[in-house]
XYZ file of C-alpha atoms in Angstrom:
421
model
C 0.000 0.000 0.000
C 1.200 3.583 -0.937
C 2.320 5.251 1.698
C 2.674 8.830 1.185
C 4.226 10.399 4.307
C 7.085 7.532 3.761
C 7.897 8.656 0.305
C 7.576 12.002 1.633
C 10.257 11.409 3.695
C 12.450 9.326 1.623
C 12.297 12.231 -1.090
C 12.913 15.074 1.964
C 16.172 12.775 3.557
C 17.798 12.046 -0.748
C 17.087 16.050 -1.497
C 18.475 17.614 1.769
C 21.856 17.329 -0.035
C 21.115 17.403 -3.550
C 24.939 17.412 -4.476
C 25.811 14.747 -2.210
C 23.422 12.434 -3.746
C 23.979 13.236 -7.361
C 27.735 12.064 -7.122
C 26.325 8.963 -4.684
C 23.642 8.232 -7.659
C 26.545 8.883 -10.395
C 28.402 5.570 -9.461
C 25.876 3.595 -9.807
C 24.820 4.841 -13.243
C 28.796 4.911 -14.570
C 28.133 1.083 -13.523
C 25.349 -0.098 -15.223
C 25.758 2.017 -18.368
C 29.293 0.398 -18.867
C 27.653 -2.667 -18.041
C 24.993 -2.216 -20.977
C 27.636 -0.758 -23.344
C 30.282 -3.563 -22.887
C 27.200 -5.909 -23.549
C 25.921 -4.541 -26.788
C 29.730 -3.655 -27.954
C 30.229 -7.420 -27.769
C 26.818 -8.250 -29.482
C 27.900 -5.732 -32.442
C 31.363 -7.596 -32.916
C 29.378 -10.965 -32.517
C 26.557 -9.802 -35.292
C 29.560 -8.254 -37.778
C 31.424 -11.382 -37.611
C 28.709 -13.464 -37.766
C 27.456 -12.013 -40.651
C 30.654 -12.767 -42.134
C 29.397 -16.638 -42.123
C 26.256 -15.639 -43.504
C 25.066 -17.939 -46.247
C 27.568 -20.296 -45.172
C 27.116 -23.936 -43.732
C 29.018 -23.960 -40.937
C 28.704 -27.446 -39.979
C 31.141 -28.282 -42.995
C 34.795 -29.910 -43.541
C 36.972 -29.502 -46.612
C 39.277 -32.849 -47.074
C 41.363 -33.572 -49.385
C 44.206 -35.890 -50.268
C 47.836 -35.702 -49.046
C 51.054 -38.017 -49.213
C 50.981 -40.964 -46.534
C 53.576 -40.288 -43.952
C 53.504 -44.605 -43.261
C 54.194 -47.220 -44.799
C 51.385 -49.673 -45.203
C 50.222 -53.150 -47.220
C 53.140 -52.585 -49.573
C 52.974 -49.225 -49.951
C 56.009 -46.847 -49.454
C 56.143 -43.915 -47.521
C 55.177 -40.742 -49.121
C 52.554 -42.111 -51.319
C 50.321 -39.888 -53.285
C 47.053 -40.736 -54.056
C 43.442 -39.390 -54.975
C 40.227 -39.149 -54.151
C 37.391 -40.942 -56.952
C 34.150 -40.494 -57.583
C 33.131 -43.986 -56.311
C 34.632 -42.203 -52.890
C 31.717 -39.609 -53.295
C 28.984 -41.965 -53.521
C 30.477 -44.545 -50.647
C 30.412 -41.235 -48.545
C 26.873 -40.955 -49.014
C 25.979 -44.306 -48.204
C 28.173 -44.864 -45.337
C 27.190 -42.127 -43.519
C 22.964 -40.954 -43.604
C 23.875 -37.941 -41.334
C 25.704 -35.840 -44.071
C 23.596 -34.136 -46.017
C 25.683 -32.801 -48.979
C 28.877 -34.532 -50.578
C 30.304 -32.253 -52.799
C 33.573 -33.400 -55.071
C 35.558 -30.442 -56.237
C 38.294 -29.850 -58.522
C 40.342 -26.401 -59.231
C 42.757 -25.188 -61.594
C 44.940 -22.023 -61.405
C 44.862 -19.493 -58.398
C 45.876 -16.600 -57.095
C 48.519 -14.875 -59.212
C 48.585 -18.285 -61.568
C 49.552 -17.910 -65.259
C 46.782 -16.452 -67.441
C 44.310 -19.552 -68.381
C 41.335 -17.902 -69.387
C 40.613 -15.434 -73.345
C 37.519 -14.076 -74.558
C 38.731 -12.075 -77.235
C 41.750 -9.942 -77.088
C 41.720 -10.101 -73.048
C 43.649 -12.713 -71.085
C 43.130 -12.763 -67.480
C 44.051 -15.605 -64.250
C 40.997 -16.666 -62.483
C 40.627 -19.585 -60.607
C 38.483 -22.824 -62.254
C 36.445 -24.669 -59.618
C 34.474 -28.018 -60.850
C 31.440 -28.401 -58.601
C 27.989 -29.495 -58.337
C 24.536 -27.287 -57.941
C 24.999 -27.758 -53.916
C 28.171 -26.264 -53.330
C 25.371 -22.446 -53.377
C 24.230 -24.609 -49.802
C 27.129 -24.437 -48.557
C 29.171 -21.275 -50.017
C 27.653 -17.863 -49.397
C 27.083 -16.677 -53.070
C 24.304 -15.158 -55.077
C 23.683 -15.589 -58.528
C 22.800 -11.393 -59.591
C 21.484 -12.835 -63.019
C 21.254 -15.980 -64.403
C 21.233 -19.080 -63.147
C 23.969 -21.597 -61.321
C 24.933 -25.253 -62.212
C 22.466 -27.391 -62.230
C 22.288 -31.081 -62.570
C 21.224 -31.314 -66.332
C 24.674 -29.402 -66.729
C 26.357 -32.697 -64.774
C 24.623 -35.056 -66.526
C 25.168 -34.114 -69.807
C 28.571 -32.659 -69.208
C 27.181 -29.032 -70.765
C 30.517 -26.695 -71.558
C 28.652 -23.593 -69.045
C 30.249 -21.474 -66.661
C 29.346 -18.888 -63.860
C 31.943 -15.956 -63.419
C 32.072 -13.778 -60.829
C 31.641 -9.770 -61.323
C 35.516 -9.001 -61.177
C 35.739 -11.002 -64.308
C 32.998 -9.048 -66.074
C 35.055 -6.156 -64.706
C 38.219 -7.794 -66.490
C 36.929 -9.263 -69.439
C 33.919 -7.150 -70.526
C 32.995 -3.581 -71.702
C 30.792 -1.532 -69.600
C 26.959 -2.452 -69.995
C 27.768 -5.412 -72.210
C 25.342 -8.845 -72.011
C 27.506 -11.632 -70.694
C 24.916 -14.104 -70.323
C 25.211 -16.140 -73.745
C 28.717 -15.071 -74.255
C 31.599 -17.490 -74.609
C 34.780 -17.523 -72.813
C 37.966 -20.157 -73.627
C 39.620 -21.862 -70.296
C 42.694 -23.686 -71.247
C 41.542 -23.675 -74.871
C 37.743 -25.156 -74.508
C 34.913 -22.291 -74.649
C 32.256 -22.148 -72.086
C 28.775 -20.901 -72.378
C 28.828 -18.221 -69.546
C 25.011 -19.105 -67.819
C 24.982 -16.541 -64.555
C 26.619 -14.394 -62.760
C 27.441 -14.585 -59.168
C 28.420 -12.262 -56.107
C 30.231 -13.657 -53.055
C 29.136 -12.182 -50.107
C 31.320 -11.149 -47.527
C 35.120 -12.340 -47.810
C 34.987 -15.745 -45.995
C 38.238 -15.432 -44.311
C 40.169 -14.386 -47.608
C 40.472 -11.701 -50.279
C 37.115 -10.132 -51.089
C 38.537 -8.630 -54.670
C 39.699 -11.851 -55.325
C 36.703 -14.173 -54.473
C 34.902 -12.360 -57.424
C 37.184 -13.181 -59.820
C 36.633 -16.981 -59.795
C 34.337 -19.223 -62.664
C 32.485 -22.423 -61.971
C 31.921 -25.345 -64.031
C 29.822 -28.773 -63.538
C 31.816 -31.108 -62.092
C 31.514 -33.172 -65.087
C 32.652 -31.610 -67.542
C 35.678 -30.007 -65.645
C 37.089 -33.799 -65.545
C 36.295 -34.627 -69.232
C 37.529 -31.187 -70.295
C 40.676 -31.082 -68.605
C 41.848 -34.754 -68.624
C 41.062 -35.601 -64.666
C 39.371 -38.895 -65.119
C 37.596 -39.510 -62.159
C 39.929 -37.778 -59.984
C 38.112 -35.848 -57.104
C 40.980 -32.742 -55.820
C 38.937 -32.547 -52.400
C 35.146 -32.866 -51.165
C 33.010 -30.307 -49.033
C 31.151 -32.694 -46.812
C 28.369 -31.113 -44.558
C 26.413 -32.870 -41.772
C 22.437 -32.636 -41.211
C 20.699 -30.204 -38.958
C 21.639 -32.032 -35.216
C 24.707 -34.040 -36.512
C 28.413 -32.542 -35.645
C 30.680 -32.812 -38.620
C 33.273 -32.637 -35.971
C 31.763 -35.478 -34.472
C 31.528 -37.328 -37.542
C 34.948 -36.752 -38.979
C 36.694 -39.512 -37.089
C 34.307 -42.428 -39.008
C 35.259 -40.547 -42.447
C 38.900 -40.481 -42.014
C 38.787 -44.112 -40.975
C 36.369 -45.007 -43.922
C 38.915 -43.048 -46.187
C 41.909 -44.748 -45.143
C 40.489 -48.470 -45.581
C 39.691 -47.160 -48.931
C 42.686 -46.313 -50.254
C 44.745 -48.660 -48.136
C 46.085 -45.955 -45.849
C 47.655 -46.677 -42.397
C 45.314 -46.506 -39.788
C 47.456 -44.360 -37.996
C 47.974 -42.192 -40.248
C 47.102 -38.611 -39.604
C 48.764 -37.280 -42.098
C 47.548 -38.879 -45.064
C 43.839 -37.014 -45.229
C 43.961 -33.198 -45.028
C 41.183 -31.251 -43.782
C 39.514 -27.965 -42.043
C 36.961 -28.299 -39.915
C 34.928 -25.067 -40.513
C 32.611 -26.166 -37.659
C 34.827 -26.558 -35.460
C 36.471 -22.877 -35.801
C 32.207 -21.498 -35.929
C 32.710 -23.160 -32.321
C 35.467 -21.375 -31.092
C 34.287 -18.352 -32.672
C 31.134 -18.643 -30.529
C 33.120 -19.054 -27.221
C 35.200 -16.536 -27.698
C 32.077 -14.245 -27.456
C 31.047 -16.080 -24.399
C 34.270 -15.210 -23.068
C 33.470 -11.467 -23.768
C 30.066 -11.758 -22.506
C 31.381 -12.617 -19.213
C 33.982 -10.338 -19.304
C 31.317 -7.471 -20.177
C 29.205 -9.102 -17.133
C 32.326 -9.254 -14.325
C 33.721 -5.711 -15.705
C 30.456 -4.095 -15.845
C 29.421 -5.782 -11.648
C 32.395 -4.541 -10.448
C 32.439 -0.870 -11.402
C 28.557 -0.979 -10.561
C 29.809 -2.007 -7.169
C 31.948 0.502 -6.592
C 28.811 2.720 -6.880
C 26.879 0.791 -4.144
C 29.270 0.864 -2.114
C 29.585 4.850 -2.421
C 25.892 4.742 -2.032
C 26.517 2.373 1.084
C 29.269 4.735 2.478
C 26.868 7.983 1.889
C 23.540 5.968 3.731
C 25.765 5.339 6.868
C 26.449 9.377 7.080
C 22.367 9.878 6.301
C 22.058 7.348 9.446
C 24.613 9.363 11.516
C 23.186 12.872 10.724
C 19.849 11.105 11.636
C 20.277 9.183 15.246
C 18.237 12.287 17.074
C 15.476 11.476 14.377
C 15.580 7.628 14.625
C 15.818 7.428 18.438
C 12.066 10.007 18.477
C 10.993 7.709 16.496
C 12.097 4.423 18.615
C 10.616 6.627 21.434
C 7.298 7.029 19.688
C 7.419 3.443 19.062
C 8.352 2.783 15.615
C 8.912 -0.803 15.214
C 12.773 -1.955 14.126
C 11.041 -3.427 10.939
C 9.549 0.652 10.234
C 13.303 1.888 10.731
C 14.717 -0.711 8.707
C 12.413 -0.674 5.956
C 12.557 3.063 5.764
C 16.507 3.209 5.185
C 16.659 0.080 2.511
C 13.863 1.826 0.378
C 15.683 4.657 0.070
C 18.974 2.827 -0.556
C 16.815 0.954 -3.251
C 14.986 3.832 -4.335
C 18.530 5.898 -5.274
C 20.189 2.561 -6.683
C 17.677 2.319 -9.382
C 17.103 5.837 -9.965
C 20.412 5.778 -10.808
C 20.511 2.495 -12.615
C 17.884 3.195 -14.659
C 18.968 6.594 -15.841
C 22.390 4.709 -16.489
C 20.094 2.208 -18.997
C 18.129 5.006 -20.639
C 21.087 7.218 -21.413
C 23.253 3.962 -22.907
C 20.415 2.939 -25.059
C 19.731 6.442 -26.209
C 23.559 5.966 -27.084
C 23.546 2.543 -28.761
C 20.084 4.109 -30.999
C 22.179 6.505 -32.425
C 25.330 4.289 -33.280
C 22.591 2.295 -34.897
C 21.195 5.234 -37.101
C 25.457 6.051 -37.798
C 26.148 2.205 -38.822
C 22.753 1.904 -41.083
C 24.099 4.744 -42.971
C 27.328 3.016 -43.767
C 28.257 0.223 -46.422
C 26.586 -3.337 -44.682
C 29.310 -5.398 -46.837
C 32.374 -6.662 -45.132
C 31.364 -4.396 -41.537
C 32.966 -6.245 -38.749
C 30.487 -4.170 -36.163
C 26.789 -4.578 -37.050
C 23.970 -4.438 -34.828
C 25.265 -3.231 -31.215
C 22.359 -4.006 -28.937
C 21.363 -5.529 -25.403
C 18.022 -7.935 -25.636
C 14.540 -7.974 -22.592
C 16.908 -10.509 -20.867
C 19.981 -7.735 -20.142
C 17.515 -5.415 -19.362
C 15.598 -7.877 -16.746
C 19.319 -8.896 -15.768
C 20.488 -5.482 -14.408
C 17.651 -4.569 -12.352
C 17.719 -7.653 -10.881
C 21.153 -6.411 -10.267
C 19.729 -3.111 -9.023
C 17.548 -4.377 -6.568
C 20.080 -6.926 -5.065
C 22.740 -3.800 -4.989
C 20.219 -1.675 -3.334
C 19.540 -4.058 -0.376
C 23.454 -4.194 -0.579
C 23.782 -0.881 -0.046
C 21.092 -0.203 2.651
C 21.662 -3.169 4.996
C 24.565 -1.698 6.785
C 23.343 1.475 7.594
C 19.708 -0.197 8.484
C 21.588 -2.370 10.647
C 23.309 0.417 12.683
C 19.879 2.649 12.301
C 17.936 -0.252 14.476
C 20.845 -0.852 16.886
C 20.431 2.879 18.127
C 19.126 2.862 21.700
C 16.031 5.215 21.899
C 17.921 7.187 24.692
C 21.251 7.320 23.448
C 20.061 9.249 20.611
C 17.928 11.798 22.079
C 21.422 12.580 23.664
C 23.210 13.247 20.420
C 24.101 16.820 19.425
């Protein structure tokens, strides 16, 4: 029930120094408002470089084939083998939980001799052989036309999808590519689409454009690779770990191609799940960090507000001991000073949350007006659950901060302080 003679009091005792309570007040807004800040600081870096992965399947691994490093069944040391295409579909059947199997082959690379004419222009891209589900699990989009699709690996159709540095390279401003023909290595390709990478995927943005895909199919036939498979992006089903499964594939793998067992060596690989993991606790690393940082400057506030309550319960004792005398209960005393403890803690604390988010809304308004591509900081922002978080913090620090001094209020003897000066 609302008392009004209590708040009237509480209000009186927090105003008779105005000053005095403002810096009090200011420690335990510097504390939350940090707190809040760190929080959405880390949940911008955690959008930015999650964003990064967008369009990516992150429960992936690249393998491919290295030399053995042990001798096994008759085979020397230092072996070099390859992957097949048989390997592709025994990958499939072996193991229900991945979902796609792709076999990829590449020619050329970064800074690689020029491999690719259409007309007078020359120009080094690289050549990837793939299938229509490597768009599942690369982040890509096709800006006009269309990608590989499996009438292009059946029939072993001469098509290719470049990327928009090698319009940039190869082609006139405004010109139609789709229907025009460029020569890899001497064979001509129907150019079908057009694709855009989106975001840089750990390497060189520039260069990620400048790359042209083929079916799988025809990249073998075309370029003498039999039924050699360079390496294979496997990716596990929604609730299966690649990481998990990984183990059972190199083992499968080795029997396969009569590899030591123990050899580690033998089967390249990257685990992109595995680095998604440790790219999600690092931010839960941060998030605590925010969450310790942020507790302990906010308690260095209550305990100014603590240190300021015990001179309000000094300056007080003739007040509390008429009181006593009148017969105001311990529980009345107490209550009185932990309210307005409480009462100044979130004050405080929620000016501290109103001014940060009034801060973070404007950073917002800044970053929307900037380039999305590539931004490592997207998105700063704290969710209901911060919010219910920290004053759940302020009510705990308020009781902090007003038990002491409510404490010493109800220990005063009625008599001793009507003798207080």
């Amino acid at each position: 029930m609302f008392d009004r003679d209590k708040w009237n009091e509480i209000i009186e005792a927090l105003t008779a120094n105005v000053f005095r309570t403002v810096l009090t007040a200011f420690g335990v807004f510097w504390g939350i408002f940090i707190l809040v800040i760190l929080l959405a600081a880390g949940k911008g870096l955690e959008n930015g470089v999650k964003n990064g992965f967008s369009g990516i399947a992150t429960n992936t691994m690249f393998m491919w084939s290295q030399n053995t490093s042990k001798p096994y069944k008759g085979h020397a040391l230092g072996r070099r083998y390859n992957f097949k295409n048989a390997d592709v579909n025994a990958l499939k059947q072996n193991f229900p939980d991945l979902q796609f199997v792709s076999p990829r082959n590449q020619l050329g690379g970064y800074n690689g001799a020029n491999n690719v004419v259409r007309g007078t222009k020359t120009a080094a891209y690289t050549i990837y052989g793939d299938y229509p589900e490597l768009t599942s699990q690369e982040a890509m989009d096709i800006i006009k036309g269309r990608f590989i699709n499996h009438g292009d690996i059946n029939n072993k159709r001469k098509v290719a999808v470049i990327g928009q540095g090698v319009i940039t390279d190869l082609y006139s401003p405004a010109e139609e590519v789709i229907g025009t023909y460029i020569k890899v290595n001497g064979v001509n390709f129907l150019v079908v689409g057009v694709y855009k990478k989106k975001g840089n995927n750990g390497g060189n943005a520039e260069e990620g454009q400048k790359e042209i895909f083929v079916p799988f199919t025809t990249f073998q036939q075309a370029f003498n690779y039999g039924d050699i498979v360079g390496w294979m992006a496997l990716t596990a089903k929604d609730g299966a770990s690649i990481t998990e499964l990984k183990a059972g594939i190199f083992e499968f793998m080795r029997s396969r191609h009569s590899i030591h067992p123990d050899d580690e060596r033998a089967i390249g690989n990257f685990d992109l799940f595995q680095e998604y993991s440790k790219v999600n606790g690092l931010f839960l690393i941060l998030k605590f960090i925010a969450y310790f940082v942020g507790t302990l400057v906010l308690l260095s506030g209550v305990i100014g507000i603590s240190n300021i309550m015990l001179i309000v319960v000094k300056e007080r004792t003739k007040e509390i001991g008429i009181r006593r005398a009148l017969g105001a209960t311990p529980w009345a005393i107490r209550s009185q000073i932990l309210t307005e403890a409480i009462f100044l803690t979130i004050i405080a604390g929620m000016a501290g949350i109103a001014v940060a988010t009034g801060l973070l809304a404007v950073l917002n308004m800044v970053l929307d007006s900037m380039p999305a591509e590539d931004m490592m900081f997207a998105n700063p922002s704290v969710d209901l659950f911060v919010v219910f978080v920290a004053l759940l913090i302020l009510v705990g620090s308020g009781l902090l901060a007003g038990f002491i001094p409510a404490q010493m209020a109800i220990n005063v003897k009625p008599v001793d302080a009507l003798r207080t000066e």
